[in-house]
Amino acid sequence: MRWIAAAGLVVGLLTGAAAPVAPGCPGQAAPPGPAAVEEAAGPPALPVPAEPVGGLGVCGDAVAGGGAVPVELAWPAPGAATPVPGAPVPAPAAAFVLADLDTGAVLAARAPHARHRPASAIKVLTAIVALRDLDPDLVVDGTAEDLRIEGSRAGIGPGGRYTVRQLLQGLLLNSGNDTAAALARALGGDAATVAAMTATAAGLGALDTRPATPSGLDGPGGASSAYDLALLFRVAMRDPLFAATIATPSVPFPGYGDMPGFELSNSSRFRTGYPGALGGKTGFTDAARHTFVGAAERGGRRLVVALVRGEQSPVPMTAQAAALLDLGFALPPGVAPLGTLVDAPPVVAAPGPGGAPPSPAPADPAPSPDDPAGPGWIVPVGAVVALVVLVTVVLRRRRR
C-alpha cells in the first residue's frame, strides 16, 4: 500500500493533481488598501474569471514583440528612494494597458486585470449609459444639492436648466460630480444609475468593473482595471457625441439663478499636450490615487491607453501615458498582440447531459511572459526522477 501511495504521489506531480491554483494574479481580486471611509462594509470582491478576459493573463510587464516598458514607467521610479515622510511614494502607474483603439489589439500591459479604484475615469461608463438611455436634448433641472456635492464641479445649480448634452460636457470636460449627479437623476437616481452601469460593464466584458457611484467618488466595492477602462473608452469613442465632446476645447455653459453663463473649458492637459490627442479622462481620490484613460492618433493609427493607481511625481501621469503611446506608435503594425480588448463577456459553454458542463479537451497553454518555464503544473524531468529514486530508497528501507 505504501508503494501505491508513493506511486500516486509521483503520478500526481506528473499529471498536475496538486492543489488547484486560484485564477488570476496575486492581489488581483480587490483594490489595495488603505480603504476609504466610504468603502466600509463593502461587498466581497468580484469573482476572478478562470480564463482572463481578452486572453490577457499577464501579471507583470509585457510588450508586444518582447520590448521593454518605457523608462517613465520603470520600477523603481526615479526619485522614489527619498520620499517625503507622510507623502505618497513617487511611483509609476501600478497597472496599465495600451491597445489599438480600432482593432482592440493589446500592445503593452502591466497587471492589466488587477482591480483598482477608478476614480473619475469611471465617468466614461456613466457617459456610455447616459448616451444610450437619454435623449441628448432632454432638459434636466439643477438642484441645491448640486452645489454641495463633494469634489470637482462643473458649476450647475438650482434654477438652472441643462440638456443632457450640456451635462455630458460638464461631465467630460470638467469632470463635474454635480453633472454626474444630474445625469443620475435623469436616469432614475443613483442606485438605478449604478445598476445600469454595472450591467453595461458586464455586458461589454468589463468583468473587473463594479461602479460604486456615478461620479467615481469612492464607495463600497468600487473597482475597475486598466484593461476595463481601456475597453470602456474604446466603446465610448464609437459614439460621435462622446468623441466630439471629449475633444472639445471649450463651450458656452448655462448659469443658474443669479449666476450668469460662462465658458466651460476642457481641463485635460493631455488633449493640448500630446500631438494627435483625441481626448482623455483623468481621475483622483485619496484612496484611488491618480487614474487616466485617453486616446491619440498618428499616421492613421489610433491607440488607447489606460493607467491606474499612479502618482504625479516624479513623472506626471500624462507623461507616462505619452511614453506608452510613443512606444505603441513605434511598434510595427503587424506585431503579434498580447491579447484583445473584447466587446462582450466570454461565452460560457452550455451544460452537457444531466446538467453537468462539458469537459473541454485539455490544451497546452503558451508560456506566460512571467513564467518562462511554461505552465506551472509541469515538473522538470530531473526533479521527478530524483523523487522516484528517493521513494524507492525509502520503501526498501521500510521493507527491511
CSV table of C-alpha atoms in Angstrom, one decimal:
chain,number,residue,atom,x,y,z
A,1,MET,CA,0.0,0.0,0.0
A,2,ARG,CA,2.9,2.3,0.8
A,3,TRP,CA,4.2,1.7,-2.7
A,4,ILE,CA,0.9,2.5,-4.2
A,5,ALA,CA,0.7,5.8,-2.2
A,6,ALA,CA,4.2,6.8,-3.3
A,7,ALA,CA,3.5,6.0,-6.9
A,8,GLY,CA,0.3,8.0,-6.6
A,9,LEU,CA,2.3,11.0,-5.4
A,10,VAL,CA,4.7,10.8,-8.4
A,11,VAL,CA,1.8,10.4,-10.8
A,12,GLY,CA,0.0,13.3,-9.1
A,13,LEU,CA,3.0,15.6,-9.7
A,14,LEU,CA,3.3,14.5,-13.3
A,15,THR,CA,-0.4,15.0,-14.1
A,16,GLY,CA,-1.0,18.2,-12.1
A,17,ALA,CA,-3.0,16.6,-9.3
A,18,ALA,CA,-1.7,19.1,-6.8
A,19,ALA,CA,-4.0,21.6,-5.0
A,20,PRO,CA,-5.7,23.8,-7.6
A,21,VAL,CA,-4.3,27.3,-8.0
A,22,ALA,CA,-6.7,30.2,-7.8
A,23,PRO,CA,-7.2,32.0,-11.1
A,24,GLY,CA,-5.7,35.4,-11.7
A,25,CYS,CA,-2.7,37.1,-10.3
A,26,PRO,CA,-1.7,37.8,-6.7
A,27,GLY,CA,-3.6,40.7,-5.3
A,28,GLN,CA,-5.8,41.0,-8.4
A,29,ALA,CA,-9.2,40.5,-6.9
A,30,ALA,CA,-9.7,43.7,-4.9
A,31,PRO,CA,-8.1,47.2,-4.8
A,32,PRO,CA,-5.2,47.6,-2.3
A,33,GLY,CA,-5.5,49.4,1.0
A,34,PRO,CA,-5.9,51.6,2.8
A,35,ALA,CA,-9.6,51.6,2.3
A,36,ALA,CA,-11.5,54.9,2.1
A,37,VAL,CA,-14.1,55.7,4.8
A,38,GLU,CA,-16.8,55.4,2.2
A,39,GLU,CA,-15.8,51.8,1.5
A,40,ALA,CA,-16.8,50.5,4.9
A,41,ALA,CA,-18.8,47.3,4.9
A,42,GLY,CA,-18.3,46.8,1.2
A,43,PRO,CA,-19.4,43.6,-0.7
A,44,PRO,CA,-17.0,40.8,-1.3
A,45,ALA,CA,-14.6,41.1,-4.2
A,46,LEU,CA,-15.9,40.3,-7.6
A,47,PRO,CA,-15.0,36.7,-8.8
A,48,VAL,CA,-11.9,36.4,-10.9
A,49,PRO,CA,-12.7,34.7,-14.2
A,50,ALA,CA,-10.9,31.3,-14.6
A,51,GLU,CA,-9.8,32.4,-18.1
A,52,PRO,CA,-8.5,36.0,-18.3
A,53,VAL,CA,-10.8,38.2,-20.4
A,54,GLY,CA,-9.2,39.0,-23.7
A,55,GLY,CA,-6.6,36.3,-23.3
A,56,LEU,CA,-4.5,38.7,-21.2
A,57,GLY,CA,-3.1,36.7,-18.4
A,58,VAL,CA,-0.1,38.9,-17.8
A,59,CYS,CA,0.7,39.6,-14.1
A,60,GLY,CA,3.8,41.7,-14.6
A,61,ASP,CA,5.0,43.8,-17.6
A,62,ALA,CA,4.7,42.7,-21.2
A,63,VAL,CA,5.2,44.5,-24.5
A,64,ALA,CA,4.2,43.1,-27.9
A,65,GLY,CA,7.3,42.0,-29.7
A,66,GLY,CA,9.2,41.4,-26.5
A,67,GLY,CA,10.3,45.0,-25.9
A,68,ALA,CA,10.7,46.8,-22.6
A,69,VAL,CA,8.3,49.3,-20.9
A,70,PRO,CA,9.4,53.0,-21.2
A,71,VAL,CA,11.7,54.3,-18.5
A,72,GLU,CA,8.9,56.7,-17.4
A,73,LEU,CA,7.1,53.6,-16.1
A,74,ALA,CA,10.1,51.5,-14.9
A,75,TRP,CA,10.3,50.2,-11.3
A,76,PRO,CA,11.5,51.7,-9.1
A,77,ALA,CA,10.6,55.2,-10.2
A,78,PRO,CA,13.4,57.7,-10.3
A,79,GLY,CA,13.4,59.7,-7.1
A,80,ALA,CA,11.5,57.1,-5.2
A,81,ALA,CA,14.4,56.4,-2.8
A,82,THR,CA,13.8,59.5,-0.7
A,83,PRO,CA,10.1,60.1,-0.3
A,84,VAL,CA,8.8,62.9,1.9
A,85,PRO,CA,7.6,61.5,5.2
A,86,GLY,CA,3.8,61.1,5.1
A,87,ALA,CA,3.6,61.9,1.4
A,88,PRO,CA,2.7,59.3,-1.4
A,89,VAL,CA,5.8,57.5,-2.5
A,90,PRO,CA,6.8,58.6,-6.1
A,91,ALA,CA,5.8,55.7,-8.4
A,92,PRO,CA,4.7,55.0,-11.9
A,93,ALA,CA,1.2,53.5,-12.5
A,94,ALA,CA,0.6,50.3,-10.7
A,95,ALA,CA,-1.2,48.9,-13.8
A,96,PHE,CA,-1.7,50.0,-17.4
A,97,VAL,CA,-2.9,48.8,-20.8
A,98,LEU,CA,-2.0,50.1,-24.3
A,99,ALA,CA,-4.1,48.9,-27.2
A,100,ASP,CA,-5.2,49.7,-30.7
A,101,LEU,CA,-8.4,51.7,-30.5
A,102,ASP,CA,-9.9,50.2,-33.7
A,103,THR,CA,-8.9,46.6,-33.6
A,104,GLY,CA,-8.6,46.1,-29.8
A,105,ALA,CA,-5.2,44.5,-30.1
A,106,VAL,CA,-3.3,44.9,-26.8
A,107,LEU,CA,0.3,46.1,-27.3
A,108,ALA,CA,1.6,46.6,-23.8
A,109,ALA,CA,0.3,45.8,-20.3
A,110,ARG,CA,1.2,45.8,-16.7
A,111,ALA,CA,-1.1,43.8,-14.4
A,112,PRO,CA,-4.0,44.6,-16.8
A,113,HIS,CA,-6.7,42.8,-14.8
A,114,ALA,CA,-5.6,44.0,-11.3
A,115,ARG,CA,-8.6,45.7,-9.7
A,116,HIS,CA,-8.1,49.3,-8.6
A,117,ARG,CA,-10.4,52.2,-7.7
A,118,PRO,CA,-11.1,54.1,-11.0
A,119,ALA,CA,-12.0,57.5,-9.5
A,120,SER,CA,-13.4,59.9,-12.2
A,121,ALA,CA,-12.2,57.7,-15.0
A,122,ILE,CA,-15.4,55.7,-14.4
A,123,LYS,CA,-17.3,58.7,-15.8
A,124,VAL,CA,-16.6,57.2,-19.2
A,125,LEU,CA,-19.0,54.4,-18.2
A,126,THR,CA,-21.5,56.9,-16.8
A,127,ALA,CA,-21.4,58.7,-20.2
A,128,ILE,CA,-22.0,55.4,-22.1
A,129,VAL,CA,-25.1,54.7,-20.1
A,130,ALA,CA,-26.4,58.3,-20.5
A,131,LEU,CA,-25.8,58.3,-24.2
A,132,ARG,CA,-27.6,55.0,-24.6
A,133,ASP,CA,-30.6,55.7,-22.4
A,134,LEU,CA,-31.2,59.5,-22.5
A,135,ASP,CA,-32.1,61.9,-25.3
A,136,PRO,CA,-29.3,64.4,-25.7
A,137,ASP,CA,-31.9,67.2,-25.8
A,138,LEU,CA,-33.7,66.2,-22.6
A,139,VAL,CA,-33.7,69.0,-20.1
A,140,VAL,CA,-32.7,68.4,-16.5
A,141,ASP,CA,-33.2,70.9,-13.7
A,142,GLY,CA,-30.3,71.8,-11.4
A,143,THR,CA,-30.8,71.5,-7.6
A,144,ALA,CA,-29.4,72.9,-4.4
A,145,GLU,CA,-27.8,69.6,-3.7
A,146,ASP,CA,-25.6,70.1,-6.9
A,147,LEU,CA,-23.9,73.0,-5.1
A,148,ARG,CA,-22.9,70.8,-2.1
A,149,ILE,CA,-21.6,67.8,-3.9
A,150,GLU,CA,-18.1,66.6,-3.0
A,151,GLY,CA,-15.1,67.1,-5.3
A,152,SER,CA,-14.9,68.7,-8.7
A,153,ARG,CA,-17.9,70.6,-10.1
A,154,ALA,CA,-18.8,71.9,-13.5
A,155,GLY,CA,-21.0,74.6,-12.0
A,156,ILE,CA,-24.7,73.8,-12.1
A,157,GLY,CA,-27.3,74.8,-9.5
A,158,PRO,CA,-30.9,75.5,-8.6
A,159,GLY,CA,-32.8,77.4,-11.2
A,160,GLY,CA,-30.5,76.1,-14.0
A,161,ARG,CA,-31.9,74.1,-16.8
A,162,TYR,CA,-29.4,71.8,-18.7
A,163,THR,CA,-29.7,69.5,-21.6
A,164,VAL,CA,-28.2,66.0,-21.3
A,165,ARG,CA,-25.7,67.2,-24.0
A,166,GLN,CA,-24.6,70.0,-21.7
A,167,LEU,CA,-24.4,67.8,-18.7
A,168,LEU,CA,-22.1,65.4,-20.7
A,169,GLN,CA,-19.9,68.4,-21.4
A,170,GLY,CA,-19.7,69.2,-17.7
A,171,LEU,CA,-19.0,65.5,-17.0
A,172,LEU,CA,-16.2,65.0,-19.5
A,173,LEU,CA,-14.6,68.4,-19.9
A,174,ASN,CA,-14.5,69.5,-16.3
A,175,SER,CA,-15.1,66.1,-14.5
A,176,GLY,CA,-18.2,67.5,-12.8
A,177,ASN,CA,-19.5,65.4,-10.0
A,178,ASP,CA,-22.5,67.8,-10.0
A,179,THR,CA,-23.3,66.9,-13.6
A,180,ALA,CA,-22.9,63.2,-12.8
A,181,ALA,CA,-25.5,63.6,-10.1
A,182,ALA,CA,-27.8,65.4,-12.5
A,183,LEU,CA,-27.5,62.7,-15.1
A,184,ALA,CA,-28.1,60.1,-12.4
A,185,ARG,CA,-31.4,61.9,-11.5
A,186,ALA,CA,-32.4,61.8,-15.2
A,187,LEU,CA,-31.6,58.0,-15.2
A,188,GLY,CA,-33.8,57.3,-12.2
A,189,GLY,CA,-31.4,58.0,-9.3
A,190,ASP,CA,-28.0,57.0,-8.1
A,191,ALA,CA,-29.0,53.3,-7.3
A,192,ALA,CA,-30.6,52.9,-10.7
A,193,THR,CA,-27.7,54.5,-12.5
A,194,VAL,CA,-25.1,52.4,-10.7
A,195,ALA,CA,-27.1,49.3,-11.5
A,196,ALA,CA,-27.3,50.3,-15.2
A,197,MET,CA,-23.5,51.0,-15.2
A,198,THR,CA,-22.8,47.6,-13.6
A,199,ALA,CA,-25.0,45.8,-16.1
A,200,THR,CA,-23.5,47.7,-19.0
A,201,ALA,CA,-19.9,46.9,-18.0
A,202,ALA,CA,-20.8,43.2,-17.5
A,203,GLY,CA,-22.4,43.1,-21.0
A,204,LEU,CA,-19.3,44.5,-22.6
A,205,GLY,CA,-17.0,42.0,-20.9
A,206,ALA,CA,-15.6,44.5,-18.4
A,207,LEU,CA,-15.7,41.9,-15.6
A,208,ASP,CA,-13.3,43.7,-13.3
A,209,THR,CA,-15.6,46.7,-13.0
A,210,ARG,CA,-18.1,47.4,-10.2
A,211,PRO,CA,-19.0,51.1,-10.1
A,212,ALA,CA,-19.9,52.4,-6.6
A,213,THR,CA,-21.1,55.9,-7.6
A,214,PRO,CA,-22.0,57.7,-10.9
A,215,SER,CA,-19.2,60.2,-10.3
A,216,GLY,CA,-16.3,57.9,-9.4
A,217,LEU,CA,-16.2,59.0,-5.8
A,218,ASP,CA,-15.2,56.1,-3.6
A,219,GLY,CA,-17.9,53.8,-2.4
A,220,PRO,CA,-18.4,50.2,-1.2
A,221,GLY,CA,-17.0,47.7,-3.6
A,222,GLY,CA,-16.0,50.2,-6.2
A,223,ALA,CA,-13.4,48.7,-8.6
A,224,SER,CA,-12.2,48.6,-12.2
A,225,SER,CA,-8.9,47.8,-14.0
A,226,ALA,CA,-6.7,49.3,-16.6
A,227,TYR,CA,-8.0,46.7,-19.1
A,228,ASP,CA,-11.6,47.6,-18.4
A,229,LEU,CA,-11.0,51.4,-18.6
A,230,ALA,CA,-9.3,50.9,-22.0
A,231,LEU,CA,-12.2,48.7,-23.1
A,232,LEU,CA,-14.8,51.2,-22.0
A,233,PHE,CA,-13.1,54.2,-23.6
A,234,ARG,CA,-12.9,52.2,-26.8
A,235,VAL,CA,-16.6,51.6,-26.7
A,236,ALA,CA,-17.4,55.2,-25.8
A,237,MET,CA,-15.3,56.6,-28.7
A,238,ARG,CA,-17.6,54.8,-31.1
A,239,ASP,CA,-20.3,57.3,-30.2
A,240,PRO,CA,-19.9,60.5,-32.2
A,241,LEU,CA,-21.2,62.7,-29.4
A,242,PHE,CA,-18.8,61.3,-26.9
A,243,ALA,CA,-15.9,61.6,-29.3
A,244,ALA,CA,-16.7,65.2,-30.2
A,245,THR,CA,-17.4,66.2,-26.6
A,246,ILE,CA,-14.2,64.8,-25.1
A,247,ALA,CA,-12.1,66.6,-27.8
A,248,THR,CA,-13.9,70.0,-27.4
A,249,PRO,CA,-11.6,72.8,-26.1
A,250,SER,CA,-14.4,74.8,-24.5
A,251,VAL,CA,-18.1,75.5,-24.8
A,252,PRO,CA,-20.6,78.2,-23.6
A,253,PHE,CA,-22.3,76.8,-20.5
A,254,PRO,CA,-25.6,78.0,-18.8
A,255,GLY,CA,-25.7,79.7,-15.5
A,256,TYR,CA,-28.3,79.3,-12.8
A,257,GLY,CA,-30.2,81.7,-10.6
A,258,ASP,CA,-28.2,84.9,-10.4
A,259,MET,CA,-25.1,83.1,-11.7
A,260,PRO,CA,-24.5,84.2,-15.4
A,261,GLY,CA,-23.5,81.8,-18.1
A,262,PHE,CA,-19.8,81.1,-18.6
A,263,GLU,CA,-17.2,79.4,-20.8
A,264,LEU,CA,-16.6,75.7,-19.7
A,265,SER,CA,-13.1,74.7,-20.6
A,266,ASN,CA,-11.6,71.3,-21.1
A,267,SER,CA,-9.3,70.6,-18.2
A,268,SER,CA,-7.4,67.8,-19.9
A,269,ARG,CA,-3.7,68.6,-20.2
A,270,PHE,CA,-3.3,65.5,-22.3
A,271,ARG,CA,-5.6,67.0,-25.1
A,272,THR,CA,-3.3,70.0,-25.5
A,273,GLY,CA,0.0,68.5,-24.6
A,274,TYR,CA,0.2,65.3,-26.7
A,275,PRO,CA,0.3,65.6,-30.5
A,276,GLY,CA,-2.6,63.8,-32.0
A,277,ALA,CA,-4.5,63.5,-28.8
A,278,LEU,CA,-8.2,62.6,-29.3
A,279,GLY,CA,-9.1,63.3,-25.7
A,280,GLY,CA,-8.7,61.8,-22.2
A,281,LYS,CA,-10.3,61.5,-18.8
A,282,THR,CA,-8.4,61.8,-15.5
A,283,GLY,CA,-9.4,60.8,-12.0
A,284,PHE,CA,-8.3,61.2,-8.5
A,285,THR,CA,-9.3,60.3,-4.9
A,286,ASP,CA,-7.0,59.9,-1.9
A,287,ALA,CA,-7.7,56.1,-2.0
A,288,ALA,CA,-7.6,55.7,-5.8
A,289,ARG,CA,-4.6,58.0,-6.3
A,290,HIS,CA,-4.4,59.1,-10.0
A,291,THR,CA,-6.0,57.4,-12.9
A,292,PHE,CA,-6.1,58.2,-16.6
A,293,VAL,CA,-7.6,56.9,-19.8
A,294,GLY,CA,-7.3,58.5,-23.3
A,295,ALA,CA,-6.6,58.0,-27.0
A,296,ALA,CA,-4.4,59.5,-29.7
A,297,GLU,CA,-4.0,59.2,-33.5
A,298,ARG,CA,-0.8,59.2,-35.6
A,299,GLY,CA,-0.4,58.3,-39.2
A,300,GLY,CA,-3.9,57.0,-39.5
A,301,ARG,CA,-3.4,54.7,-36.4
A,302,ARG,CA,-5.4,55.2,-33.2
A,303,LEU,CA,-4.3,53.9,-29.8
A,304,VAL,CA,-5.9,53.9,-26.4
A,305,VAL,CA,-4.1,53.9,-23.1
A,306,ALA,CA,-5.3,53.5,-19.5
A,307,LEU,CA,-3.3,53.8,-16.3
A,308,VAL,CA,-4.4,53.3,-12.7
A,309,ARG,CA,-3.1,54.0,-9.2
A,310,GLY,CA,-0.3,56.2,-10.3
A,311,GLU,CA,1.4,59.3,-8.9
A,312,GLN,CA,2.2,62.7,-10.5
A,313,SER,CA,5.8,62.5,-9.2
A,314,PRO,CA,8.5,62.2,-10.4
A,315,VAL,CA,6.8,61.7,-13.8
A,316,PRO,CA,3.3,63.2,-14.4
A,317,MET,CA,0.6,60.7,-15.4
A,318,THR,CA,0.2,62.4,-18.8
A,319,ALA,CA,3.9,61.9,-19.4
A,320,GLN,CA,3.6,58.2,-18.5
A,321,ALA,CA,0.6,57.9,-20.9
A,322,ALA,CA,2.6,59.8,-23.6
A,323,ALA,CA,5.6,57.4,-23.2
A,324,LEU,CA,3.3,54.4,-23.7
A,325,LEU,CA,1.6,55.9,-26.7
A,326,ASP,CA,5.0,56.7,-28.3
A,327,LEU,CA,6.0,53.1,-27.7
A,328,GLY,CA,2.8,51.9,-29.4
A,329,PHE,CA,3.1,54.1,-32.4
A,330,ALA,CA,6.7,52.9,-32.8
A,331,LEU,CA,5.7,49.2,-32.9
A,332,PRO,CA,5.2,47.7,-36.4
A,333,PRO,CA,1.5,47.4,-37.3
A,334,GLY,CA,1.8,43.6,-37.8
A,335,VAL,CA,3.3,42.8,-34.4
A,336,ALA,CA,1.6,39.9,-32.6
A,337,PRO,CA,-0.7,41.3,-29.8
A,338,LEU,CA,-0.6,40.2,-26.2
A,339,GLY,CA,-4.4,39.9,-26.2
A,340,THR,CA,-7.5,41.7,-27.2
A,341,LEU,CA,-10.0,44.3,-25.8
A,342,VAL,CA,-13.3,42.4,-26.1
A,343,ASP,CA,-16.8,43.7,-26.9
A,344,ALA,CA,-18.7,41.1,-24.9
A,345,PRO,CA,-18.3,38.7,-22.0
A,346,PRO,CA,-16.7,35.3,-22.5
A,347,VAL,CA,-19.1,32.7,-23.8
A,348,VAL,CA,-19.8,30.0,-21.2
A,349,ALA,CA,-20.3,26.5,-22.6
A,350,ALA,CA,-23.9,25.2,-22.3
A,351,PRO,CA,-24.3,22.3,-19.7
A,352,GLY,CA,-23.9,18.8,-21.1
A,353,PRO,CA,-26.2,15.9,-20.5
A,354,GLY,CA,-27.5,15.7,-16.9
A,355,GLY,CA,-26.8,19.4,-16.3
A,356,ALA,CA,-23.1,19.0,-16.0
A,357,PRO,CA,-20.9,21.3,-18.0
A,358,PRO,CA,-19.0,19.6,-20.8
A,359,SER,CA,-15.3,18.8,-20.1
A,360,PRO,CA,-13.2,20.7,-22.5
A,361,ALA,CA,-10.3,18.9,-24.1
A,362,PRO,CA,-7.0,19.8,-22.3
A,363,ALA,CA,-4.9,22.3,-24.1
A,364,ASP,CA,-1.3,23.2,-23.8
A,365,PRO,CA,-1.3,27.0,-23.0
A,366,ALA,CA,1.5,29.1,-24.2
A,367,PRO,CA,4.1,30.0,-21.6
A,368,SER,CA,3.3,33.1,-19.7
A,369,PRO,CA,5.6,36.1,-20.1
A,370,ASP,CA,6.0,36.0,-16.3
A,371,ASP,CA,6.9,32.3,-16.3
A,372,PRO,CA,9.4,31.4,-19.0
A,373,ALA,CA,9.3,27.7,-17.9
A,374,GLY,CA,5.7,27.5,-19.1
A,375,PRO,CA,2.6,26.1,-17.3
A,376,GLY,CA,3.0,25.8,-13.6
A,377,TRP,CA,2.0,22.1,-13.3
A,378,ILE,CA,4.9,20.8,-15.4
A,379,VAL,CA,7.6,19.3,-13.2
A,380,PRO,CA,11.1,19.2,-14.5
A,381,VAL,CA,12.1,15.7,-15.5
A,382,GLY,CA,15.2,15.7,-13.3
A,383,ALA,CA,13.1,16.5,-10.2
A,384,VAL,CA,10.7,13.7,-11.0
A,385,VAL,CA,13.5,11.2,-11.5
A,386,ALA,CA,15.1,12.3,-8.2
A,387,LEU,CA,11.7,11.9,-6.4
A,388,VAL,CA,11.2,8.4,-7.8
A,389,VAL,CA,14.7,7.3,-6.6
A,390,LEU,CA,14.0,8.8,-3.2
A,391,VAL,CA,10.7,7.0,-2.8
A,392,THR,CA,12.3,3.7,-3.9
A,393,VAL,CA,15.1,4.0,-1.3
A,394,VAL,CA,12.6,4.8,1.5
A,395,LEU,CA,10.4,1.8,0.6
A,396,ARG,CA,13.4,-0.5,0.5
A,397,ARG,CA,14.5,0.6,4.0
A,398,ARG,CA,11.0,0.2,5.4
A,399,ARG,CA,10.9,-3.4,4.0
A,400,ARG,CA,14.0,-4.2,6.0
